[in-house]
């Protein structure tokens, strides 16, 4: 009987979605403690030996690329706290078939690392920022550093890592009075500011239900002061809906995992820092790729496993305002 070479068939799930985007968490650690993401004391961090090594990540990227994945996003935790990240970027950049390498960062360490990351092949940067006020930054991130994040944003714009996207989690009673200021920031700095709906996870149940603001309310709030029109938005494969200003410079976006389902367009899977392939942002189903790698499985066998795993990627998540997800840890990685 003739055998089929799975490596020639692009990854597709049971709902005919092409999977061409892999998000890689390179660490679970972070230098901030955003109130909606991590508890103040941190998390029981993954032991060093359990983290995927760069060579292991590169091997998986090569296998994914052979299956049609062309876009990689490095995330975390905070990816820039993983030492020598530029070396990983260079290794991924050398993989045939990889067209984009993006980074999601909180921006604290960005200014100093950006030159070497760009030289290694980084193509895009998303920076998280939930407030433009220093006192509030410390309250929301439980660490100081607004000036460093702003310098990181400026450095990314200067370096031409375009389109620079800012991710802002909108929260009632916490930063909703800054939505207009963020829209102006987008227009003046000529960046895309994307508002993300707060997702309930175990770490933020104390605030999630009251603080949640839906995307339509965010848009209404901005429309009072700015005339917005729907636009295609900057490239970058995100689930956001974008709107432009009359001046044509800068844009805003909304990412609405709860109020506006985007699952039908989902093109991504996620690799955790300890090597589990997660098929959906929420839910516990995953494939232990670290074990497979360290058990010495062949590329062909890994390829079969990935192809088979796509068949159990869920059609959609079932997250609701006020309910915790079944996720164990808060690595939502959505806005990236
Ligand atoms: N540390 C990096 C950063 O903050 O950009 C990368 C990882 S972080 C988990 C990725 C994105 O997820 C950030 O934009 C963050 O604001 C967002 N995020 C984290 N927890 C969230 C939640 N509960 N609801 C909505 N967005 C969340
Ligand atoms: Fe760290 Fe990003 Fe989570 Fe904030 S959202 S605690 S910066 S991982």
mmCIF file of C-alpha atoms and ligand atoms in Angstrom:
data_model
loop_
_atom_site.group_PDB
_atom_site.id
_atom_site.type_symbol
_atom_site.label_atom_id
_atom_site.label_comp_id
_atom_site.label_asym_id
_atom_site.label_seq_id
_atom_site.Cartn_x
_atom_site.Cartn_y
_atom_site.Cartn_z
ATOM 1 C CA UNK A 1 0.000 0.000 0.000
ATOM 2 C CA UNK A 2 1.267 3.478 -0.850
ATOM 3 C CA UNK A 3 2.037 5.607 2.219
ATOM 4 C CA UNK A 4 0.980 9.246 2.309
ATOM 5 C CA UNK A 5 3.683 11.795 3.140
ATOM 6 C CA UNK A 6 1.919 13.896 5.798
ATOM 7 C CA UNK A 7 4.643 16.516 5.542
ATOM 8 C CA UNK A 8 3.239 17.562 2.183
ATOM 9 C CA UNK A 9 -0.252 18.272 3.565
ATOM 10 C CA UNK A 10 -0.900 21.663 5.235
ATOM 11 C CA UNK A 11 -2.277 21.475 8.778
ATOM 12 C CA UNK A 12 -6.061 21.723 8.757
ATOM 13 C CA UNK A 13 -8.457 21.015 11.600
ATOM 14 C CA UNK A 14 -11.754 19.138 11.629
ATOM 15 C CA UNK A 15 -13.627 22.391 10.839
ATOM 16 C CA UNK A 16 -11.583 23.099 7.702
ATOM 17 C CA UNK A 17 -9.555 25.868 9.360
ATOM 18 C CA UNK A 18 -6.008 26.150 7.978
ATOM 19 C CA UNK A 19 -3.517 26.336 10.838
ATOM 20 C CA UNK A 20 -0.597 28.491 9.755
ATOM 21 C CA UNK A 21 0.254 30.333 12.970
ATOM 22 C CA UNK A 22 2.164 29.012 15.977
ATOM 23 C CA UNK A 23 2.445 30.990 19.214
ATOM 24 C CA UNK A 24 5.372 29.960 21.324
ATOM 25 C CA UNK A 25 5.605 30.770 25.007
ATOM 26 C CA UNK A 26 9.332 30.882 25.769
ATOM 27 C CA UNK A 27 8.947 31.319 29.529
ATOM 28 C CA UNK A 28 6.201 31.416 32.133
ATOM 29 C CA UNK A 29 8.079 34.030 34.175
ATOM 30 C CA UNK A 30 7.354 37.729 34.091
ATOM 31 C CA UNK A 31 8.807 40.966 35.414
ATOM 32 C CA UNK A 32 5.302 42.425 35.928
ATOM 33 C CA UNK A 33 2.255 41.125 37.802
ATOM 34 C CA UNK A 34 -0.725 42.508 35.882
ATOM 35 C CA UNK A 35 -3.784 42.231 38.091
ATOM 36 C CA UNK A 36 -5.788 40.300 35.486
ATOM 37 C CA UNK A 37 -3.027 37.831 34.662
ATOM 38 C CA UNK A 38 -0.816 36.823 37.576
ATOM 39 C CA UNK A 39 -1.066 36.774 41.348
ATOM 40 C CA UNK A 40 1.189 39.232 43.169
ATOM 41 C CA UNK A 41 3.458 36.478 44.499
ATOM 42 C CA UNK A 42 3.931 34.982 41.034
ATOM 43 C CA UNK A 43 3.203 31.391 40.093
ATOM 44 C CA UNK A 44 4.859 28.062 40.835
ATOM 45 C CA UNK A 45 7.341 28.597 37.986
ATOM 46 C CA UNK A 46 8.226 25.801 35.594
ATOM 47 C CA UNK A 47 11.559 24.189 36.507
ATOM 48 C CA UNK A 48 14.418 25.022 34.164
ATOM 49 C CA UNK A 49 14.884 21.415 33.032
ATOM 50 C CA UNK A 50 11.228 21.272 32.012
ATOM 51 C CA UNK A 51 11.491 24.318 29.728
ATOM 52 C CA UNK A 52 11.948 23.562 26.057
ATOM 53 C CA UNK A 53 15.508 24.305 24.968
ATOM 54 C CA UNK A 54 16.038 26.555 21.938
ATOM 55 C CA UNK A 55 17.155 23.552 19.875
ATOM 56 C CA UNK A 56 13.927 21.733 20.762
ATOM 57 C CA UNK A 57 11.817 24.749 19.830
ATOM 58 C CA UNK A 58 13.678 25.086 16.541
ATOM 59 C CA UNK A 59 13.094 21.443 15.696
ATOM 60 C CA UNK A 60 9.358 21.812 16.316
ATOM 61 C CA UNK A 61 9.254 25.019 14.253
ATOM 62 C CA UNK A 62 10.939 23.184 11.385
ATOM 63 C CA UNK A 63 8.328 20.422 11.552
ATOM 64 C CA UNK A 64 5.474 22.929 11.757
ATOM 65 C CA UNK A 65 6.934 24.886 8.838
ATOM 66 C CA UNK A 66 6.956 21.690 6.788
ATOM 67 C CA UNK A 67 3.228 21.454 7.519
ATOM 68 C CA UNK A 68 2.534 24.963 6.213
ATOM 69 C CA UNK A 69 2.973 27.088 9.341
ATOM 70 C CA UNK A 70 4.607 30.352 8.245
ATOM 71 C CA UNK A 71 3.975 32.706 11.177
ATOM 72 C CA UNK A 72 5.521 32.480 14.592
ATOM 73 C CA UNK A 73 4.803 34.646 17.623
ATOM 74 C CA UNK A 74 7.039 34.586 20.679
ATOM 75 C CA UNK A 75 5.200 35.231 23.909
ATOM 76 C CA UNK A 76 5.197 34.252 27.577
ATOM 77 C CA UNK A 77 5.065 35.104 30.462
ATOM 78 C CA UNK A 78 7.359 37.882 29.392
ATOM 79 C CA UNK A 79 9.487 36.604 26.491
ATOM 80 C CA UNK A 80 12.247 39.182 27.000
ATOM 81 C CA UNK A 81 13.164 37.731 30.397
ATOM 82 C CA UNK A 82 14.327 34.538 28.644
ATOM 83 C CA UNK A 83 18.058 34.943 28.187
ATOM 84 C CA UNK A 84 19.483 35.232 24.636
ATOM 85 C CA UNK A 85 16.125 35.412 22.936
ATOM 86 C CA UNK A 86 17.822 36.902 19.881
ATOM 87 C CA UNK A 87 19.592 33.556 19.402
ATOM 88 C CA UNK A 88 16.227 31.788 19.212
ATOM 89 C CA UNK A 89 14.922 34.417 16.786
ATOM 90 C CA UNK A 90 17.935 33.821 14.522
ATOM 91 C CA UNK A 91 17.409 30.038 14.685
ATOM 92 C CA UNK A 92 13.729 30.379 13.741
ATOM 93 C CA UNK A 93 14.550 32.934 11.042
ATOM 94 C CA UNK A 94 16.783 30.352 9.374
ATOM 95 C CA UNK A 95 13.930 27.809 9.091
ATOM 96 C CA UNK A 96 12.684 27.474 5.520
ATOM 97 C CA UNK A 97 9.040 28.524 5.192
ATOM 98 C CA UNK A 98 8.924 30.914 8.157
ATOM 99 C CA UNK A 99 7.863 34.317 6.837
ATOM 100 C CA UNK A 100 7.077 36.227 10.019
ATOM 101 C CA UNK A 101 8.451 36.246 13.541
ATOM 102 C CA UNK A 102 6.463 38.466 15.890
ATOM 103 C CA UNK A 103 6.902 39.256 19.558
ATOM 104 C CA UNK A 104 4.359 40.020 22.296
ATOM 105 C CA UNK A 105 5.998 41.897 25.140
ATOM 106 C CA UNK A 106 5.191 44.148 28.059
ATOM 107 C CA UNK A 107 7.884 46.478 26.698
ATOM 108 C CA UNK A 108 9.936 46.840 29.897
ATOM 109 C CA UNK A 109 13.098 45.346 28.355
ATOM 110 C CA UNK A 110 12.306 46.174 24.754
ATOM 111 C CA UNK A 111 14.407 49.264 24.078
ATOM 112 C CA UNK A 112 17.654 47.515 25.021
ATOM 113 C CA UNK A 113 16.902 44.239 23.244
ATOM 114 C CA UNK A 114 15.169 45.460 20.091
ATOM 115 C CA UNK A 115 18.283 46.115 17.945
ATOM 116 C CA UNK A 116 19.649 42.583 18.363
ATOM 117 C CA UNK A 117 16.200 41.031 17.951
ATOM 118 C CA UNK A 118 15.573 42.918 14.707
ATOM 119 C CA UNK A 119 19.052 42.048 13.452
ATOM 120 C CA UNK A 120 18.234 38.386 14.166
ATOM 121 C CA UNK A 121 15.077 38.497 12.037
ATOM 122 C CA UNK A 122 12.206 39.729 14.218
ATOM 123 C CA UNK A 123 9.519 41.281 12.009
ATOM 124 C CA UNK A 124 6.745 42.633 14.282
ATOM 125 C CA UNK A 125 6.183 43.741 17.856
ATOM 126 C CA UNK A 126 3.044 43.971 19.992
ATOM 127 C CA UNK A 127 3.446 45.864 23.241
ATOM 128 C CA UNK A 128 1.005 45.652 26.139
ATOM 129 C CA UNK A 129 0.058 48.866 27.904
ATOM 130 C CA UNK A 130 -3.049 49.347 30.019
ATOM 131 C CA UNK A 131 -2.545 52.904 31.249
ATOM 132 C CA UNK A 132 -0.721 56.079 30.302
ATOM 133 C CA UNK A 133 -0.466 57.209 33.950
ATOM 134 C CA UNK A 134 2.572 56.224 36.041
ATOM 135 C CA UNK A 135 0.685 55.962 39.374
ATOM 136 C CA UNK A 136 -1.905 53.758 37.736
ATOM 137 C CA UNK A 137 0.731 51.656 35.966
ATOM 138 C CA UNK A 138 2.036 50.513 39.332
ATOM 139 C CA UNK A 139 -1.463 49.736 40.517
ATOM 140 C CA UNK A 140 -2.313 47.644 37.442
ATOM 141 C CA UNK A 141 1.061 45.985 36.800
ATOM 142 C CA UNK A 142 2.107 45.895 40.471
ATOM 143 C CA UNK A 143 5.559 47.114 39.373
ATOM 144 C CA UNK A 144 6.811 50.511 38.132
ATOM 145 C CA UNK A 145 7.968 51.030 34.561
ATOM 146 C CA UNK A 146 5.684 53.166 32.396
ATOM 147 C CA UNK A 147 8.614 55.262 31.150
ATOM 148 C CA UNK A 148 10.436 52.122 30.030
ATOM 149 C CA UNK A 149 7.398 50.806 28.174
ATOM 150 C CA UNK A 150 6.938 54.157 26.402
ATOM 151 C CA UNK A 151 10.635 54.173 25.422
ATOM 152 C CA UNK A 152 10.157 50.639 24.117
ATOM 153 C CA UNK A 153 7.195 51.750 21.989
ATOM 154 C CA UNK A 154 9.201 54.685 20.600
ATOM 155 C CA UNK A 155 12.134 52.396 19.864
ATOM 156 C CA UNK A 156 9.859 49.977 17.986
ATOM 157 C CA UNK A 157 8.377 52.807 15.898
ATOM 158 C CA UNK A 158 11.864 54.197 15.170
ATOM 159 C CA UNK A 159 13.171 50.760 14.225
ATOM 160 C CA UNK A 160 10.360 50.333 11.714
ATOM 161 C CA UNK A 161 8.985 47.191 13.390
ATOM 162 C CA UNK A 162 5.703 48.112 11.791
ATOM 163 C CA UNK A 163 2.883 47.931 12.337
ATOM 164 C CA UNK A 164 3.563 48.535 16.037
ATOM 165 C CA UNK A 165 0.487 47.354 17.919
ATOM 166 C CA UNK A 166 -0.357 48.303 21.492
ATOM 167 C CA UNK A 167 -2.582 45.916 23.443
ATOM 168 C CA UNK A 168 -4.717 47.466 26.149
ATOM 169 C CA UNK A 169 -7.028 45.410 28.360
ATOM 170 C CA UNK A 170 -10.003 47.678 29.010
ATOM 171 C CA UNK A 171 -11.356 47.456 32.569
ATOM 172 C CA UNK A 172 -14.305 49.292 34.078
ATOM 173 C CA UNK A 173 -13.294 51.361 37.075
ATOM 174 C CA UNK A 174 -9.584 50.718 36.408
ATOM 175 C CA UNK A 175 -8.648 52.348 33.096
ATOM 176 C CA UNK A 176 -11.894 52.961 31.186
ATOM 177 C CA UNK A 177 -11.491 56.721 31.686
ATOM 178 C CA UNK A 178 -8.336 56.486 29.515
ATOM 179 C CA UNK A 179 -9.964 54.933 26.439
ATOM 180 C CA UNK A 180 -10.122 58.355 24.748
ATOM 181 C CA UNK A 181 -6.506 59.106 25.693
ATOM 182 C CA UNK A 182 -5.424 55.806 24.155
ATOM 183 C CA UNK A 183 -7.281 56.665 20.937
ATOM 184 C CA UNK A 184 -5.390 59.982 20.795
ATOM 185 C CA UNK A 185 -2.146 58.125 21.531
ATOM 186 C CA UNK A 186 -2.855 55.885 18.508
ATOM 187 C CA UNK A 187 -3.501 58.870 16.258
ATOM 188 C CA UNK A 188 -0.555 60.935 17.447
ATOM 189 C CA UNK A 189 2.058 58.167 17.546
ATOM 190 C CA UNK A 190 0.671 56.522 14.401
ATOM 191 C CA UNK A 191 0.353 53.109 16.007
ATOM 192 C CA UNK A 192 -2.516 50.632 16.295
ATOM 193 C CA UNK A 193 -4.025 50.527 19.784
ATOM 194 C CA UNK A 194 -6.075 47.373 20.295
ATOM 195 C CA UNK A 195 -8.512 47.114 23.175
ATOM 196 C CA UNK A 196 -8.900 43.594 24.502
ATOM 197 C CA UNK A 197 -11.959 42.438 26.401
ATOM 198 C CA UNK A 198 -10.978 41.202 29.841
ATOM 199 C CA UNK A 199 -11.129 37.427 29.916
ATOM 200 C CA UNK A 200 -12.042 35.696 33.150
ATOM 201 C CA UNK A 201 -9.352 33.339 34.393
ATOM 202 C CA UNK A 202 -8.795 31.882 37.815
ATOM 203 C CA UNK A 203 -6.316 34.615 38.764
ATOM 204 C CA UNK A 204 -8.691 37.505 38.149
ATOM 205 C CA UNK A 205 -12.094 36.258 39.267
ATOM 206 C CA UNK A 206 -12.146 38.892 41.999
ATOM 207 C CA UNK A 207 -12.333 41.687 39.411
ATOM 208 C CA UNK A 208 -13.370 40.078 36.140
ATOM 209 C CA UNK A 209 -17.170 40.252 36.205
ATOM 210 C CA UNK A 210 -17.377 43.895 37.351
ATOM 211 C CA UNK A 211 -14.453 45.137 35.287
ATOM 212 C CA UNK A 212 -15.504 43.570 31.984
ATOM 213 C CA UNK A 213 -16.298 46.060 29.191
ATOM 214 C CA UNK A 214 -17.523 44.795 25.834
ATOM 215 C CA UNK A 215 -16.001 45.928 22.553
ATOM 216 C CA UNK A 216 -19.127 47.771 21.398
ATOM 217 C CA UNK A 217 -19.080 49.950 24.509
ATOM 218 C CA UNK A 218 -15.392 50.720 23.949
ATOM 219 C CA UNK A 219 -16.113 51.753 20.353
ATOM 220 C CA UNK A 220 -19.058 53.922 21.409
ATOM 221 C CA UNK A 221 -16.880 55.649 23.967
ATOM 222 C CA UNK A 222 -14.279 56.545 21.300
ATOM 223 C CA UNK A 223 -16.848 57.502 18.664
ATOM 224 C CA UNK A 224 -17.992 60.385 20.883
ATOM 225 C CA UNK A 225 -14.705 62.217 20.239
ATOM 226 C CA UNK A 226 -13.291 60.669 17.042
ATOM 227 C CA UNK A 227 -14.862 59.812 13.729
ATOM 228 C CA UNK A 228 -13.991 56.182 13.155
ATOM 229 C CA UNK A 229 -14.420 54.087 10.033
ATOM 230 C CA UNK A 230 -13.909 50.333 9.689
ATOM 231 C CA UNK A 231 -10.649 49.482 7.924
ATOM 232 C CA UNK A 232 -8.868 46.280 6.991
ATOM 233 C CA UNK A 233 -6.206 47.012 9.576
ATOM 234 C CA UNK A 234 -2.502 46.436 9.604
ATOM 235 C CA UNK A 235 -1.292 42.987 8.613
ATOM 236 C CA UNK A 236 -0.546 40.506 11.361
ATOM 237 C CA UNK A 237 -3.153 37.762 11.520
ATOM 238 C CA UNK A 238 -4.851 38.905 14.674
ATOM 239 C CA UNK A 239 -8.489 38.435 15.549
ATOM 240 C CA UNK A 240 -9.019 42.220 15.896
ATOM 241 C CA UNK A 241 -11.551 44.438 14.087
ATOM 242 C CA UNK A 242 -9.901 47.725 13.100
ATOM 243 C CA UNK A 243 -11.053 51.320 12.719
ATOM 244 C CA UNK A 244 -9.211 54.276 11.229
ATOM 245 C CA UNK A 245 -9.271 57.995 12.019
ATOM 246 C CA UNK A 246 -10.173 60.801 9.605
ATOM 247 C CA UNK A 247 -6.461 61.742 9.359
ATOM 248 C CA UNK A 248 -5.667 58.253 8.042
ATOM 249 C CA UNK A 249 -2.851 57.872 10.573
ATOM 250 C CA UNK A 250 -2.898 55.378 13.420
ATOM 251 C CA UNK A 251 -5.804 53.051 14.110
ATOM 252 C CA UNK A 252 -7.678 51.393 16.892
ATOM 253 C CA UNK A 253 -8.795 47.802 17.111
ATOM 254 C CA UNK A 254 -10.996 45.704 19.335
ATOM 255 C CA UNK A 255 -10.382 42.102 20.237
ATOM 256 C CA UNK A 256 -13.563 40.582 21.534
ATOM 257 C CA UNK A 257 -13.177 36.986 22.613
ATOM 258 C CA UNK A 258 -16.362 37.175 24.668
ATOM 259 C CA UNK A 259 -18.815 39.481 22.945
ATOM 260 C CA UNK A 260 -17.909 38.793 19.324
ATOM 261 C CA UNK A 261 -16.867 35.270 18.645
ATOM 262 C CA UNK A 262 -13.764 34.984 16.505
ATOM 263 C CA UNK A 263 -13.252 31.236 16.808
ATOM 264 C CA UNK A 264 -14.439 30.520 13.291
ATOM 265 C CA UNK A 265 -11.382 32.365 11.949
ATOM 266 C CA UNK A 266 -8.935 30.730 14.358
ATOM 267 C CA UNK A 267 -5.753 29.788 12.522
ATOM 268 C CA UNK A 268 -3.468 29.142 15.468
ATOM 269 C CA UNK A 269 -2.165 26.709 18.020
ATOM 270 C CA UNK A 270 0.075 27.399 21.015
ATOM 271 C CA UNK A 271 3.182 25.840 22.412
ATOM 272 C CA UNK A 272 3.668 26.297 26.157
ATOM 273 C CA UNK A 273 7.081 26.971 27.670
ATOM 274 C CA UNK A 274 7.216 23.379 28.913
ATOM 275 C CA UNK A 275 6.419 21.950 25.514
ATOM 276 C CA UNK A 276 2.713 21.243 25.530
ATOM 277 C CA UNK A 277 0.818 22.001 22.348
ATOM 278 C CA UNK A 278 -2.455 23.672 23.237
ATOM 279 C CA UNK A 279 -5.099 23.551 20.580
ATOM 280 C CA UNK A 280 -7.298 26.281 22.035
ATOM 281 C CA UNK A 281 -6.724 29.235 24.327
ATOM 282 C CA UNK A 282 -9.080 27.662 26.839
ATOM 283 C CA UNK A 283 -9.696 24.103 27.875
ATOM 284 C CA UNK A 284 -7.153 21.596 28.952
ATOM 285 C CA UNK A 285 -6.652 19.449 25.885
ATOM 286 C CA UNK A 286 -3.028 19.398 24.861
ATOM 287 C CA UNK A 287 -0.319 17.250 23.359
ATOM 288 C CA UNK A 288 2.919 16.683 25.319
ATOM 289 C CA UNK A 289 5.535 17.447 22.677
ATOM 290 C CA UNK A 290 8.405 17.708 25.171
ATOM 291 C CA UNK A 291 7.957 14.081 26.117
ATOM 292 C CA UNK A 292 7.768 13.081 22.468
ATOM 293 C CA UNK A 293 10.948 15.055 21.695
ATOM 294 C CA UNK A 294 12.853 13.694 24.675
ATOM 295 C CA UNK A 295 11.676 10.142 23.969
ATOM 296 C CA UNK A 296 13.558 10.473 20.687
ATOM 297 C CA UNK A 297 10.591 10.341 18.338
ATOM 298 C CA UNK A 298 11.355 10.855 14.656
ATOM 299 C CA UNK A 299 10.272 13.903 12.642
ATOM 300 C CA UNK A 300 7.811 11.669 10.777
ATOM 301 C CA UNK A 301 6.180 10.491 14.007
ATOM 302 C CA UNK A 302 5.997 14.050 15.376
ATOM 303 C CA UNK A 303 4.438 15.125 12.127
ATOM 304 C CA UNK A 304 1.780 12.405 12.425
ATOM 305 C CA UNK A 305 1.036 13.469 15.985
ATOM 306 C CA UNK A 306 0.568 17.129 14.992
ATOM 307 C CA UNK A 307 -1.675 16.239 12.097
ATOM 308 C CA UNK A 308 -3.799 13.979 14.323
ATOM 309 C CA UNK A 309 -3.957 16.597 17.109
ATOM 310 C CA UNK A 310 -5.606 19.105 14.738
ATOM 311 C CA UNK A 311 -8.628 16.816 14.568
ATOM 312 C CA UNK A 312 -9.394 17.466 18.234
ATOM 313 C CA UNK A 313 -8.955 21.245 18.081
ATOM 314 C CA UNK A 314 -12.296 22.476 19.470
ATOM 315 C CA UNK A 315 -14.667 24.387 17.218
ATOM 316 C CA UNK A 316 -14.888 27.225 19.729
ATOM 317 C CA UNK A 317 -14.319 28.158 23.339
ATOM 318 C CA UNK A 318 -17.241 28.389 25.767
ATOM 319 C CA UNK A 319 -16.020 31.253 27.871
ATOM 320 C CA UNK A 320 -18.663 33.507 29.479
ATOM 321 C CA UNK A 321 -18.458 36.779 31.410
ATOM 322 C CA UNK A 322 -18.313 35.941 35.121
ATOM 323 C CA UNK A 323 -17.157 32.345 34.686
ATOM 324 C CA UNK A 324 -13.587 31.141 35.100
ATOM 325 C CA UNK A 325 -12.005 29.204 32.282
ATOM 326 C CA UNK A 326 -10.763 25.712 32.954
ATOM 327 C CA UNK A 327 -7.260 26.912 32.216
ATOM 328 C CA UNK A 328 -4.889 26.260 35.054
ATOM 329 C CA UNK A 329 -2.683 29.283 34.553
ATOM 330 C CA UNK A 330 -3.169 32.733 33.197
ATOM 331 C CA UNK A 331 -1.247 32.683 29.950
ATOM 332 C CA UNK A 332 -4.039 34.002 27.856
ATOM 333 C CA UNK A 333 -1.818 35.118 25.001
ATOM 334 C CA UNK A 334 -4.743 36.408 23.141
ATOM 335 C CA UNK A 335 -3.880 39.914 22.261
ATOM 336 C CA UNK A 336 -0.384 39.146 21.161
HETATM 337 N N1 LIG B 1 4.013 39.491 28.748
HETATM 338 C C1 LIG B 1 3.636 39.759 27.409
HETATM 339 C C2 LIG B 1 2.625 40.886 27.329
HETATM 340 O O1 LIG B 1 2.100 41.276 28.369
HETATM 341 O O2 LIG B 1 2.369 41.337 26.205
HETATM 342 C C3 LIG B 1 3.136 38.553 26.637
HETATM 343 C C4 LIG B 1 2.196 37.626 27.338
HETATM 344 S S1 LIG B 1 0.626 38.348 27.798
HETATM 345 C C5 LIG B 1 -0.162 36.984 28.567
HETATM 346 C C6 LIG B 1 -0.171 38.522 26.215
HETATM 347 C C7 LIG B 1 -1.386 39.418 26.189
HETATM 348 O O3 LIG B 1 -2.453 38.813 26.916
HETATM 349 C C8 LIG B 1 -1.174 40.781 26.797
HETATM 350 O O4 LIG B 1 -1.581 41.768 25.864
HETATM 351 C C9 LIG B 1 -2.087 40.801 27.985
HETATM 352 O O5 LIG B 1 -2.579 42.090 28.233
HETATM 353 C C10 LIG B 1 -3.169 39.837 27.579
HETATM 354 N N2 LIG B 1 -3.881 39.245 28.699
HETATM 355 C C11 LIG B 1 -3.367 38.570 29.749
HETATM 356 N N3 LIG B 1 -4.353 38.158 30.578
HETATM 357 C C12 LIG B 1 -5.512 38.601 30.046
HETATM 358 C C13 LIG B 1 -6.884 38.508 30.435
HETATM 359 N N4 LIG B 1 -7.250 37.873 31.533
HETATM 360 N N5 LIG B 1 -7.816 39.062 29.631
HETATM 361 C C14 LIG B 1 -7.459 39.705 28.491
HETATM 362 N N6 LIG B 1 -6.192 39.816 28.066
HETATM 363 C C15 LIG B 1 -5.229 39.285 28.839
HETATM 364 FE FE1 LIG B 2 3.332 39.590 32.604
HETATM 365 FE FE2 LIG B 2 2.142 39.924 30.238
HETATM 366 FE FE3 LIG B 2 0.861 38.666 32.262
HETATM 367 FE FE4 LIG B 2 1.309 41.255 32.457
HETATM 368 S S1 LIG B 2 0.024 40.241 30.896
HETATM 369 S S2 LIG B 2 1.701 39.727 34.067
HETATM 370 S S3 LIG B 2 3.213 41.486 31.429
HETATM 371 S S4 LIG B 2 2.648 37.960 31.201
#
